[in-house]
């Protein structure tokens, strides 16, 4: 073939340029590679606001009253391109807020309304979120008006609260302070299914086997399938799903009934049409659709002809009014299975009074049957739920109060402690699920306390390990855990296996006595002890340093601590202390990566912390795996020096155990786990290890270790940011 005659007219000029599609990646050849990208998401390169912008400062300048007034006006300002049902957008806005907040799960604290993540895939295109893109577009003029003073995350959460207010509910309050992200979250596991609404999240017939940490029963749903388990109506089976799902998002039975009823007191389901006529979801929509999805371009497809869930109808007689109509309908009528015009399973009442029927969204002269989903029928047929529903029906004021509190919890659960809330409507009441911590003493002689700690009989690894164990519980996903409050001395943390209860009790006895003598919090003393240990270890390595410290932590009490809710924070693995509670299907290095992301650490910070912790002798149970040094408890860079030394060989002897031997003599030098060796095997992590192994970076290693350590110790010091 003559190369001079090659036809180039149809070739893309950037064929060999950048990879511009997420469906194409050279890394697809190595699907099991560690995804270190989860540690480096949401950096300044993706944020158009710049590194100096602080939303939490900007929102304090917001005219809160004007914003709320504009939202109240929006609720009844029906737009021709997407008309409001009965002239009120309340139901749509509530569903948007609910589905943003309802993605939260307690197991890992991920999901929730705290980041505005609903704007991005996959959530913006989930089947359960059909037409919520319209709600956000309706909000755009308000976002545009108030600009940098209101985040999308706050606006999405607030819209539902104002919707309830406009319909007559006395809400519990609202806190601003959520900060937007600018691309989809890469760390959140939404499920492994490759199809929407699959049925693979259970390993047996028990609904309790729902895959951890997931709360939703199927891919693409927020909670449960409204048509029944796997789309088959069965209210008692659905009740099992509801109970498990809501428990996994920190709700008890009473809160569950209140939220179900309150959410369905207003608004309606949409299924008056053929779902097959809907266009693709936002992420797959054509350019000319400008990010709007599920567009019906063949028939009217709006107003009374809207299709969203496929279920069709309202739950109550007055769907734009907060009242007790939901329980009136549910408890006073018998219900039978029906099909919606879109073919979805739903329940409709038998022999309903004409005056109890809700009117058409466009023509009040037309009345239709109300509907219930399978989840609603669960509230009637499950004996526990039914008893609660009957109480709510008899006491509307009590129902309204329980719902208002549950709605507040739903929309704020991932924000962390109340100290992070901003605005005039923050409730004064301290709620136990907010993990309250009293303000600690800041005015004391830190040096004097450090001298007392140094003079104690505590070893370096005892001091450092205890401080680490106290702080490592922090999760940036929902701002829970951390060293502030010293909850490591309370139930359930003091008895967690990963905290080595006997060692912990010994250390706490010493530190609590010092705290009492000094008039300071145990929380501060625990962190100070870790700092003292690090300073001693650095001195042993030939460096005289001071670890930065800011006093002011407080000590929580048992009365401030919901012990049951803290159970999900229990560490079952800790790569930093080289510990696994048991063998898991997920590799030890992947578990460490997940924990690192939750703690808000970068890959270089993870690397330097692991290398330093090994030198400090902080391994669980005193094991020597990864302690590649002859100078244990001296803060040297030996971990990295010996890890990268080609004079050594690395030999597997068990699933998670390796021997490091002298290449020439074969003599055993050290042992290691997968977590140790990944810093030499993974090409990215090895590049960081090589930095710290350099002869000219011994001081840099110590400084970077201290910086990362302080970051962990201060992760829950929201008073410092």
XYZ file of C-alpha atoms in Angstrom:
721
model
C 0.000 0.000 0.000
C 1.234 3.408 -0.938
C 1.465 5.490 2.213
C 1.157 8.670 0.189
C -2.367 7.724 -0.806
C -3.809 7.216 2.697
C -7.244 8.834 3.013
C -7.151 11.198 5.991
C -10.357 13.106 5.354
C -12.406 11.247 7.974
C -9.801 11.020 10.701
C -10.202 12.949 13.937
C -7.363 15.435 14.404
C -7.066 14.497 18.087
C -7.280 10.724 17.612
C -3.999 10.261 19.407
C -4.537 13.087 21.867
C -6.137 13.124 25.300
C -8.601 10.516 26.498
C -11.792 12.534 26.492
C -14.361 9.862 27.268
C -14.824 8.061 30.567
C -15.539 4.865 28.653
C -11.958 4.748 27.382
C -9.047 4.280 29.745
C -5.667 2.600 29.470
C -6.111 1.609 33.115
C -8.947 -0.715 32.083
C -6.212 -3.303 31.458
C -5.556 -3.355 35.202
C -9.009 -3.290 36.795
C -7.671 -4.243 40.235
C -5.296 -1.304 40.529
C -5.729 0.843 43.629
C -7.934 3.826 42.864
C -5.869 6.543 44.508
C -7.980 9.127 42.673
C -10.510 8.962 45.496
C -7.950 10.708 47.717
C -7.388 13.587 45.311
C -10.885 14.532 44.185
C -12.406 17.962 44.674
C -9.108 19.799 44.491
C -8.579 23.397 43.415
C -8.336 22.476 39.735
C -11.995 21.455 39.627
C -13.242 24.285 41.830
C -14.045 27.462 39.843
C -14.212 29.530 43.028
C -10.487 29.472 43.714
C -8.567 28.385 46.790
C -9.264 31.549 48.775
C -13.060 31.352 48.469
C -14.924 30.319 51.624
C -18.592 29.576 51.230
C -18.993 29.330 54.984
C -17.909 32.970 55.220
C -19.953 34.114 52.217
C -23.193 32.567 53.460
C -22.977 34.661 56.635
C -23.540 37.709 54.390
C -26.748 36.225 52.939
C -30.071 38.015 53.333
C -31.735 34.938 54.819
C -35.183 36.508 55.019
C -35.141 37.647 51.393
C -34.020 34.218 50.206
C -36.808 32.480 52.109
C -39.368 34.967 50.763
C -38.197 34.280 47.211
C -38.531 30.555 47.781
C -42.045 31.011 49.136
C -42.921 32.959 45.977
C -41.362 30.288 43.773
C -43.654 27.610 45.196
C -46.725 29.096 43.506
C -45.086 30.690 40.451
C -46.055 28.006 37.950
C -43.991 27.889 34.732
C -45.448 26.883 31.378
C -42.467 24.675 30.508
C -43.004 22.614 33.682
C -46.347 23.491 35.329
C -46.814 23.098 39.055
C -49.289 20.480 40.245
C -52.336 22.371 41.587
C -50.271 25.521 41.090
C -47.790 24.554 43.825
C -44.265 23.173 43.413
C -44.092 22.008 47.025
C -44.331 18.294 46.321
C -41.614 18.463 43.663
C -39.253 20.493 45.863
C -39.762 18.184 48.826
C -38.999 15.144 46.698
C -35.814 16.837 45.443
C -34.614 17.682 48.981
C -35.626 14.264 50.263
C -33.828 12.340 47.566
C -30.683 14.412 48.054
C -30.645 13.900 51.828
C -31.990 10.350 51.684
C -28.932 8.998 49.887
C -27.112 9.166 53.264
C -26.183 5.915 54.988
C -24.744 5.571 58.489
C -22.340 2.725 57.722
C -19.783 4.990 56.078
C -21.449 8.380 56.379
C -21.418 8.856 52.617
C -24.288 10.224 50.576
C -26.629 12.905 51.861
C -27.396 16.466 50.876
C -24.189 17.996 52.188
C -22.341 18.452 48.884
C -24.944 19.160 46.201
C -23.983 15.843 44.618
C -27.468 15.396 43.147
C -26.369 17.727 40.326
C -24.013 15.069 38.978
C -24.078 11.500 37.735
C -25.035 8.937 38.728
C -27.569 10.521 41.086
C -28.842 13.089 38.587
C -29.829 10.231 36.269
C -31.106 7.591 38.687
C -34.554 6.158 37.859
C -35.757 7.247 41.304
C -34.757 10.832 40.517
C -36.792 11.180 37.337
C -37.699 14.820 36.717
C -35.834 16.197 39.702
C -33.683 17.968 37.126
C -36.770 20.141 36.570
C -36.829 21.096 40.250
C -33.219 22.254 40.129
C -33.865 24.258 36.952
C -36.796 25.957 38.644
C -34.400 26.910 41.440
C -31.780 28.291 39.061
C -33.099 31.906 38.984
C -32.777 32.006 42.774
C -29.295 30.497 42.705
C -28.358 32.992 40.017
C -29.691 35.906 42.074
C -27.925 35.083 45.336
C -24.829 33.665 43.671
C -21.878 32.831 45.897
C -23.845 33.438 49.085
C -25.880 30.265 48.666
C -24.505 26.883 47.687
C -26.478 24.444 45.598
C -26.218 22.000 48.478
C -27.882 24.427 50.901
C -30.455 25.536 48.353
C -31.499 21.986 47.473
C -31.938 21.117 51.158
C -33.662 24.405 52.008
C -36.198 24.226 49.171
C -37.965 21.239 50.727
C -38.076 22.861 54.154
C -39.591 26.068 52.747
C -42.055 23.959 50.745
C -43.333 22.415 53.964
C -43.574 25.850 55.575
C -45.586 27.154 52.635
C -48.018 24.275 53.051
C -48.601 24.903 56.734
C -46.041 22.823 58.653
C -44.189 24.426 61.544
C -40.663 23.272 60.716
C -37.998 22.575 63.328
C -35.328 24.817 61.838
C -32.573 24.937 59.257
C -28.803 25.241 59.255
C -26.738 26.607 56.368
C -23.120 25.643 55.777
C -23.084 22.897 53.120
C -20.351 23.358 50.533
C -20.652 22.345 46.886
C -18.502 19.862 45.051
C -17.795 20.351 41.348
C -17.693 16.851 39.936
C -19.207 13.479 40.857
C -17.959 11.812 44.014
C -15.531 9.023 43.186
C -15.395 7.436 46.614
C -19.023 6.487 47.177
C -19.968 2.899 46.435
C -23.507 2.856 45.085
C -23.536 -0.846 44.193
C -21.887 -3.197 41.711
C -24.890 -3.854 39.461
C -24.653 -3.111 35.762
C -28.404 -2.666 35.382
C -31.032 -0.469 36.973
C -33.332 -2.021 39.554
C -31.489 -5.346 39.680
C -31.968 -7.810 42.548
C -28.419 -8.762 43.554
C -27.888 -6.940 46.858
C -28.868 -9.887 49.028
C -26.908 -13.089 49.625
C -29.912 -15.123 50.778
C -33.647 -14.842 51.383
C -33.217 -12.652 54.433
C -33.762 -8.974 53.697
C -31.247 -8.236 56.486
C -28.478 -9.481 54.203
C -28.642 -6.238 52.210
C -25.097 -5.519 51.070
C -23.136 -3.244 53.415
C -22.840 -0.209 53.398
C -25.808 0.219 51.048
C -29.195 1.370 52.309
C -31.222 1.343 49.090
C -32.607 -2.033 48.040
C -31.835 -1.687 44.320
C -29.549 0.267 42.032
C -31.166 3.548 41.123
C -33.445 3.815 44.174
C -33.138 6.053 47.200
C -34.959 3.687 49.560
C -37.264 0.822 48.662
C -39.141 -0.106 45.531
C -42.537 1.663 45.787
C -44.181 -1.139 43.803
C -43.019 -3.822 46.227
C -40.015 -6.098 46.710
C -38.435 -6.456 43.265
C -41.525 -4.746 41.908
C -43.965 -7.334 43.340
C -46.584 -5.987 45.801
C -46.270 -7.506 49.258
C -46.618 -4.901 52.031
C -45.282 -7.110 54.813
C -42.114 -7.942 52.847
C -41.810 -4.294 51.873
C -42.089 -3.422 55.587
C -38.932 -5.469 56.166
C -37.122 -3.471 53.485
C -38.398 -0.172 54.881
C -37.256 -1.011 58.418
C -33.762 -2.059 57.346
C -33.326 0.798 54.881
C -34.389 3.514 57.295
C -32.314 2.013 60.110
C -29.288 2.224 57.814
C -29.890 5.943 57.521
C -30.188 6.360 61.307
C -33.993 6.396 61.658
C -36.060 4.475 64.219
C -39.570 3.095 63.649
C -41.367 6.230 64.798
C -39.213 8.472 62.626
C -39.762 6.077 59.719
C -43.544 6.247 59.926
C -43.456 10.020 60.399
C -41.207 10.533 57.375
C -43.233 8.192 55.174
C -46.506 9.824 56.146
C -45.183 13.375 56.094
C -43.520 12.893 52.745
C -46.752 11.594 51.250
C -49.057 14.095 52.917
C -48.301 16.480 50.060
C -47.638 16.129 46.342
C -48.343 13.173 44.088
C -46.875 10.374 41.999
C -46.760 10.738 38.226
C -47.620 7.929 35.848
C -50.339 9.184 33.532
C -48.721 8.144 30.289
C -46.357 5.709 28.616
C -42.944 5.576 30.306
C -41.458 4.205 27.069
C -41.982 7.622 25.468
C -39.561 9.295 27.878
C -36.216 10.299 26.447
C -32.847 9.464 28.024
C -31.738 10.575 31.495
C -29.786 13.856 31.799
C -26.335 12.262 31.463
C -27.326 10.626 28.181
C -29.499 13.404 26.784
C -28.739 15.159 23.514
C -26.804 18.414 23.470
C -29.885 20.373 22.460
C -31.662 19.183 25.612
C -29.101 21.121 27.666
C -28.914 18.721 30.550
C -32.649 18.073 30.896
C -33.610 14.431 30.863
C -36.661 12.234 30.560
C -38.257 14.530 27.961
C -41.364 13.244 26.188
C -41.082 14.693 22.680
C -43.993 12.731 21.189
C -46.927 13.693 23.429
C -47.667 16.537 25.864
C -45.735 14.921 28.758
C -46.283 17.703 31.333
C -48.966 18.642 33.859
C -51.492 15.828 34.291
C -49.619 13.841 31.593
C -46.317 13.717 33.471
C -44.566 10.376 33.955
C -41.969 9.993 36.711
C -42.236 6.919 38.945
C -44.994 5.401 36.820
C -47.357 5.314 39.795
C -50.181 7.799 39.292
C -52.120 9.783 41.867
C -52.043 11.728 45.123
C -52.142 10.269 48.615
C -54.437 12.825 50.209
C -57.486 14.952 49.491
C -55.540 18.213 49.768
C -52.028 17.557 48.407
C -50.835 21.166 48.824
C -51.792 21.351 52.499
C -50.097 19.973 55.609
C -52.793 18.026 57.442
C -53.612 14.574 58.785
C -55.192 13.451 55.526
C -52.671 10.685 54.926
C -53.736 8.722 57.991
C -57.396 9.423 57.282
C -57.019 7.769 53.889
C -54.714 4.947 54.941
C -56.551 3.808 58.054
C -60.191 4.431 57.174
C -60.383 2.711 53.807
C -59.778 -0.772 52.512
C -57.319 -0.910 49.619
C -56.872 -3.112 46.557
C -54.112 -3.595 44.000
C -54.435 -1.690 40.750
C -52.331 -0.690 37.755
C -51.517 2.896 36.871
C -51.938 4.159 33.292
C -48.179 3.615 32.951
C -48.567 0.007 34.113
C -47.088 0.402 37.604
C -48.365 -1.483 40.644
C -50.261 0.695 43.117
C -53.050 0.496 45.672
C -56.392 2.282 45.436
C -59.274 2.560 47.959
C -62.502 0.604 47.775
C -65.761 2.591 47.883
C -64.148 5.942 48.686
C -66.323 8.982 49.307
C -66.330 11.401 46.402
C -65.366 14.320 48.620
C -62.249 12.441 49.793
C -60.883 12.138 46.269
C -58.137 14.597 45.257
C -58.845 16.809 42.252
C -56.979 16.873 38.966
C -53.771 18.941 38.967
C -55.157 21.162 36.189
C -58.944 20.936 36.375
C -60.523 21.031 39.868
C -63.813 19.770 38.465
C -62.272 16.339 37.924
C -61.611 13.966 40.836
C -59.539 10.781 40.932
C -58.893 7.972 43.339
C -56.031 8.570 45.754
C -53.228 5.987 45.758
C -50.884 4.246 48.125
C -47.571 2.616 47.305
C -46.523 -0.732 48.705
C -44.406 1.153 51.252
C -47.496 3.080 52.365
C -49.451 -0.131 52.780
C -46.592 -1.397 54.953
C -47.476 1.384 57.406
C -50.952 -0.150 57.691
C -50.167 -3.855 57.644
C -47.008 -4.061 59.739
C -48.256 -4.248 63.368
C -45.537 -1.991 64.803
C -45.855 0.625 62.079
C -49.650 0.509 62.269
C -49.656 1.198 65.998
C -47.476 4.263 65.460
C -49.662 5.411 62.554
C -52.779 5.154 64.710
C -51.165 7.261 67.420
C -50.210 9.913 64.863
C -53.762 9.890 63.478
C -55.224 10.512 66.924
C -52.688 13.221 67.782
C -51.957 15.429 64.740
C -49.837 17.858 66.751
C -47.600 15.058 67.954
C -47.270 13.767 64.407
C -46.335 17.214 63.116
C -43.669 17.607 65.809
C -42.160 14.152 65.247
C -42.123 14.697 61.509
C -40.567 18.175 61.739
C -37.779 16.802 63.914
C -37.262 13.771 61.671
C -37.184 15.976 58.564
C -34.573 18.187 60.218
C -32.517 15.115 61.089
C -32.854 13.773 57.552
C -31.629 16.996 55.960
C -28.830 17.680 58.477
C -27.560 14.205 59.423
C -24.402 14.488 57.356
C -23.434 17.997 58.492
C -21.692 17.033 61.702
C -22.106 18.849 65.037
C -24.349 21.845 65.529
C -21.327 24.130 65.718
C -21.105 23.819 61.918
C -24.648 25.147 61.368
C -25.010 28.744 60.177
C -28.008 31.060 60.041
C -30.878 32.495 62.102
C -33.004 29.331 62.123
C -30.549 26.979 63.825
C -32.446 25.293 66.679
C -31.114 26.065 70.150
C -31.790 22.534 71.359
C -28.860 20.117 71.400
C -29.797 16.805 69.806
C -27.981 13.607 70.713
C -27.533 12.552 67.079
C -25.483 15.745 66.575
C -22.766 14.227 68.823
C -22.519 17.298 71.078
C -19.190 18.155 72.716
C -18.817 20.852 75.384
C -16.263 23.616 74.907
C -13.032 22.822 76.679
C -10.562 24.904 78.655
C -8.174 26.882 76.441
C -6.410 28.899 79.121
C -3.778 26.663 80.658
C -0.053 26.025 80.633
C 0.373 23.498 77.815
C 4.095 23.093 78.535
C 3.409 22.138 82.138
C 0.918 19.455 81.096
C 3.389 18.064 78.550
C 6.041 17.800 81.274
C 3.674 15.744 83.433
C 2.955 13.427 80.497
C 6.661 13.069 79.674
C 7.417 12.259 83.301
C 4.863 9.431 83.355
C 5.767 5.817 82.744
C 3.925 5.713 79.429
C 5.922 4.529 76.414
C 6.069 6.287 73.054
C 3.904 3.687 71.324
C 1.327 3.789 74.155
C 0.999 7.573 73.902
C 0.951 7.723 70.111
C -1.358 4.718 69.674
C -3.939 6.087 72.120
C -3.997 9.502 70.474
C -4.306 7.881 67.063
C -7.107 5.560 68.162
C -8.989 8.521 69.596
C -8.731 10.560 66.382
C -8.936 7.897 63.665
C -12.711 7.533 63.982
C -13.228 10.840 62.177
C -15.181 10.630 58.922
C -15.226 13.586 56.594
C -18.277 12.039 54.919
C -20.576 13.108 57.764
C -18.176 14.933 60.102
C -18.555 12.367 62.872
C -15.915 10.877 65.153
C -12.514 12.310 65.992
C -10.559 13.091 69.148
C -12.700 15.976 70.406
C -14.964 14.746 73.192
C -12.598 11.936 74.222
C -15.350 9.409 73.553
C -12.636 6.746 73.445
C -13.087 6.537 77.240
C -16.860 5.933 76.959
C -19.104 3.141 75.759
C -18.872 1.667 73.193
C -15.410 2.858 72.125
C -13.498 1.861 75.256
C -14.373 -1.778 74.568
C -13.709 -1.887 70.826
C -11.256 -4.636 69.945
C -9.277 -2.284 67.703
C -8.590 -0.025 70.688
C -6.916 -2.821 72.679
C -9.112 -2.299 75.779
C -6.546 -3.465 78.384
C -3.790 -1.234 77.022
C -6.245 1.623 76.575
C -7.497 1.375 80.174
C -3.927 1.509 81.480
C -3.072 4.605 79.420
C -6.344 6.398 80.172
C -5.878 5.926 83.917
C -2.602 7.848 83.720
C -3.884 10.554 81.369
C -7.150 11.092 83.240
C -5.208 11.710 86.454
C -3.035 14.298 84.683
C -6.130 15.960 83.214
C -7.809 16.175 86.625
C -4.671 17.595 88.254
C -4.248 20.178 85.493
C -7.888 21.226 85.153
C -7.978 20.390 81.439
C -9.922 17.994 79.279
C -8.932 14.382 78.851
C -9.364 14.942 75.104
C -6.594 17.544 75.090
C -4.323 15.413 77.247
C -4.747 12.391 74.947
C -3.671 14.429 71.927
C -0.852 16.088 73.872
C 0.426 12.668 74.901
C 0.649 11.635 71.258
C 2.551 14.832 70.512
C 4.954 14.175 73.397
C 5.622 10.689 72.041
C 6.365 12.034 68.562
C 8.686 14.733 69.906
C 10.597 12.086 71.898
C 10.873 9.861 68.824
C 12.061 12.747 66.643
C 14.727 13.604 69.208
C 15.883 9.991 69.160
C 16.290 10.393 65.386
C 18.376 13.526 65.888
C 15.759 16.223 65.359
C 14.446 18.651 67.967
C 10.858 19.536 66.994
C 7.627 20.843 68.507
C 4.353 19.364 67.328
C 1.776 22.163 66.925
C -1.105 22.042 69.383
C -4.210 24.161 69.968
C -6.030 23.597 73.295
C -9.788 23.710 73.690
C -11.156 20.197 73.234
C -13.956 19.200 75.542
C -14.993 15.947 77.175
C -18.313 14.399 76.198
C -20.366 12.431 78.703
C -22.425 9.259 78.411
C -25.562 11.420 78.367
C -24.207 13.240 75.285
C -23.401 10.004 73.489
C -25.757 7.784 71.532
C -23.759 4.613 72.036
C -25.749 2.628 69.470
C -25.146 5.164 66.717
C -21.414 5.158 67.404
C -21.213 1.418 66.750
C -20.857 2.085 63.004
C -17.644 4.017 63.655
C -15.877 0.977 65.096
C -12.663 0.293 63.157
C -12.562 -3.246 61.814
C -9.232 -2.580 60.162
C -6.486 -0.008 60.459
C -3.622 -0.089 58.013
C -1.881 2.645 59.976
C -1.578 0.330 62.954
C -1.253 -2.746 60.721
C -4.359 -4.471 61.968
C -7.249 -6.429 60.527
C -9.973 -7.754 62.807
C -10.440 -10.679 60.432
C -9.903 -11.597 56.793
C -12.244 -9.764 54.442
C -13.160 -10.200 50.799
C -11.670 -6.762 50.185
C -7.886 -6.533 50.361
C -6.176 -4.876 53.317
C -4.735 -2.117 51.149
C -8.169 -1.289 49.718
C -9.582 -1.085 53.225
C -6.787 1.294 54.197
C -7.518 3.416 51.133
C -11.195 3.666 52.080
C -10.340 4.675 55.648
C -7.819 7.204 54.365
C -10.446 8.839 52.167
C -12.921 9.056 55.039
C -10.242 10.737 57.157
C -9.648 13.327 54.441
C -6.014 12.407 53.836
C -4.062 12.494 50.585
C -1.912 9.682 49.211
C 1.357 11.388 50.252
C -0.085 11.955 53.748
C -1.123 8.309 53.946
C 2.344 7.247 52.878
C 4.270 9.348 55.371
C 1.910 8.457 58.233
C 2.228 4.705 57.651
C 6.025 4.929 57.430
C 6.218 7.019 60.590
C 3.749 4.924 62.577
C 5.791 1.799 61.852
C 8.901 3.483 63.248
C 6.990 4.547 66.361
C 6.090 0.941 67.124
C 2.336 1.521 67.055
C 1.343 -1.807 65.482
C -1.694 -3.446 67.041
C -0.639 -5.908 69.709
C 2.999 -4.940 69.355
C 3.585 -6.956 66.176
C 6.733 -6.159 64.221
C 5.304 -6.383 60.716
C 6.571 -3.463 58.665
C 8.939 -2.238 61.379
C 11.861 -2.078 58.969
C 14.433 -0.649 61.375
C 16.916 -1.389 64.138
C 15.878 1.862 65.894
C 12.264 1.315 66.871
C 10.639 4.386 68.456
C 13.081 6.697 66.659
C 11.277 8.729 63.985
C 13.599 7.847 61.112
C 12.850 7.255 57.425
C 14.068 3.661 57.738
C 10.726 2.218 56.615
C 11.190 3.758 53.194
C 14.947 3.215 53.000
C 14.609 -0.504 53.561
C 11.415 -0.908 51.565
C 13.106 0.453 48.439
C 16.449 -1.315 48.992
C 17.166 -3.844 46.222
C 19.456 -5.715 48.607
C 16.248 -7.263 49.948
C 13.808 -9.835 48.604
C 10.153 -10.064 49.522
C 8.577 -13.498 49.882
C 4.938 -14.408 50.602
C 4.467 -16.980 53.376
C 0.735 -16.523 53.989
C -2.253 -14.645 52.603
C -1.309 -11.427 54.392
C 2.226 -12.102 55.599
C 5.585 -11.695 53.888
C 9.249 -12.153 54.796
C 11.961 -9.677 53.860
C 15.289 -11.448 53.444
C 18.807 -10.472 52.525
C 19.192 -11.076 48.806
C 22.716 -12.509 49.159
C 22.602 -14.478 52.397
C 18.910 -15.306 52.586
C 18.859 -14.210 56.219
C 15.478 -13.128 57.573
C 15.450 -9.414 58.312
C 11.806 -8.405 58.787
C 8.194 -9.432 58.237
C 5.492 -7.414 56.520
C 1.826 -7.321 55.569
C 0.202 -6.366 52.291
C -0.319 -2.849 53.634
C 3.420 -2.484 54.178
C 4.492 -3.776 50.812
C 1.920 -1.906 48.751
C 4.021 1.219 49.292
C 6.755 -0.453 47.283
C 4.636 -2.353 44.747
C 2.142 0.287 43.658
C 3.905 2.587 41.212
C 2.311 5.768 42.562
C 2.886 4.935 46.204
C 6.420 3.818 45.436
C 7.127 7.234 43.935
C 6.161 8.801 47.271
C 8.181 6.205 49.202
C 11.241 7.021 47.133
C 10.918 10.691 48.073
C 11.014 9.826 51.761
C 13.818 7.293 51.296
C 16.204 9.925 49.901
C 19.211 10.854 52.016
C 18.374 14.545 51.779
C 14.744 14.142 52.908
C 15.138 12.878 56.462
C 13.981 16.205 57.864
C 11.254 16.529 55.242
C 9.946 13.124 56.289
C 9.621 14.267 59.907
C 8.026 17.573 58.982
C 5.514 15.953 56.609
C 4.707 13.317 59.214
C 4.045 15.989 61.834
C 1.874 17.998 59.423
C -0.218 14.945 58.574
C -0.438 13.949 62.238
C -1.703 17.389 63.264
C -4.253 17.269 60.455
C -5.654 14.015 61.854
C -5.657 15.297 65.435
C -7.465 18.489 64.405
C -9.865 16.964 61.885
C -12.869 17.548 64.139
C -11.739 20.920 65.487
C -14.422 22.815 63.602
C -13.770 25.768 65.876
C -10.407 26.254 64.158
C -11.773 26.586 60.625
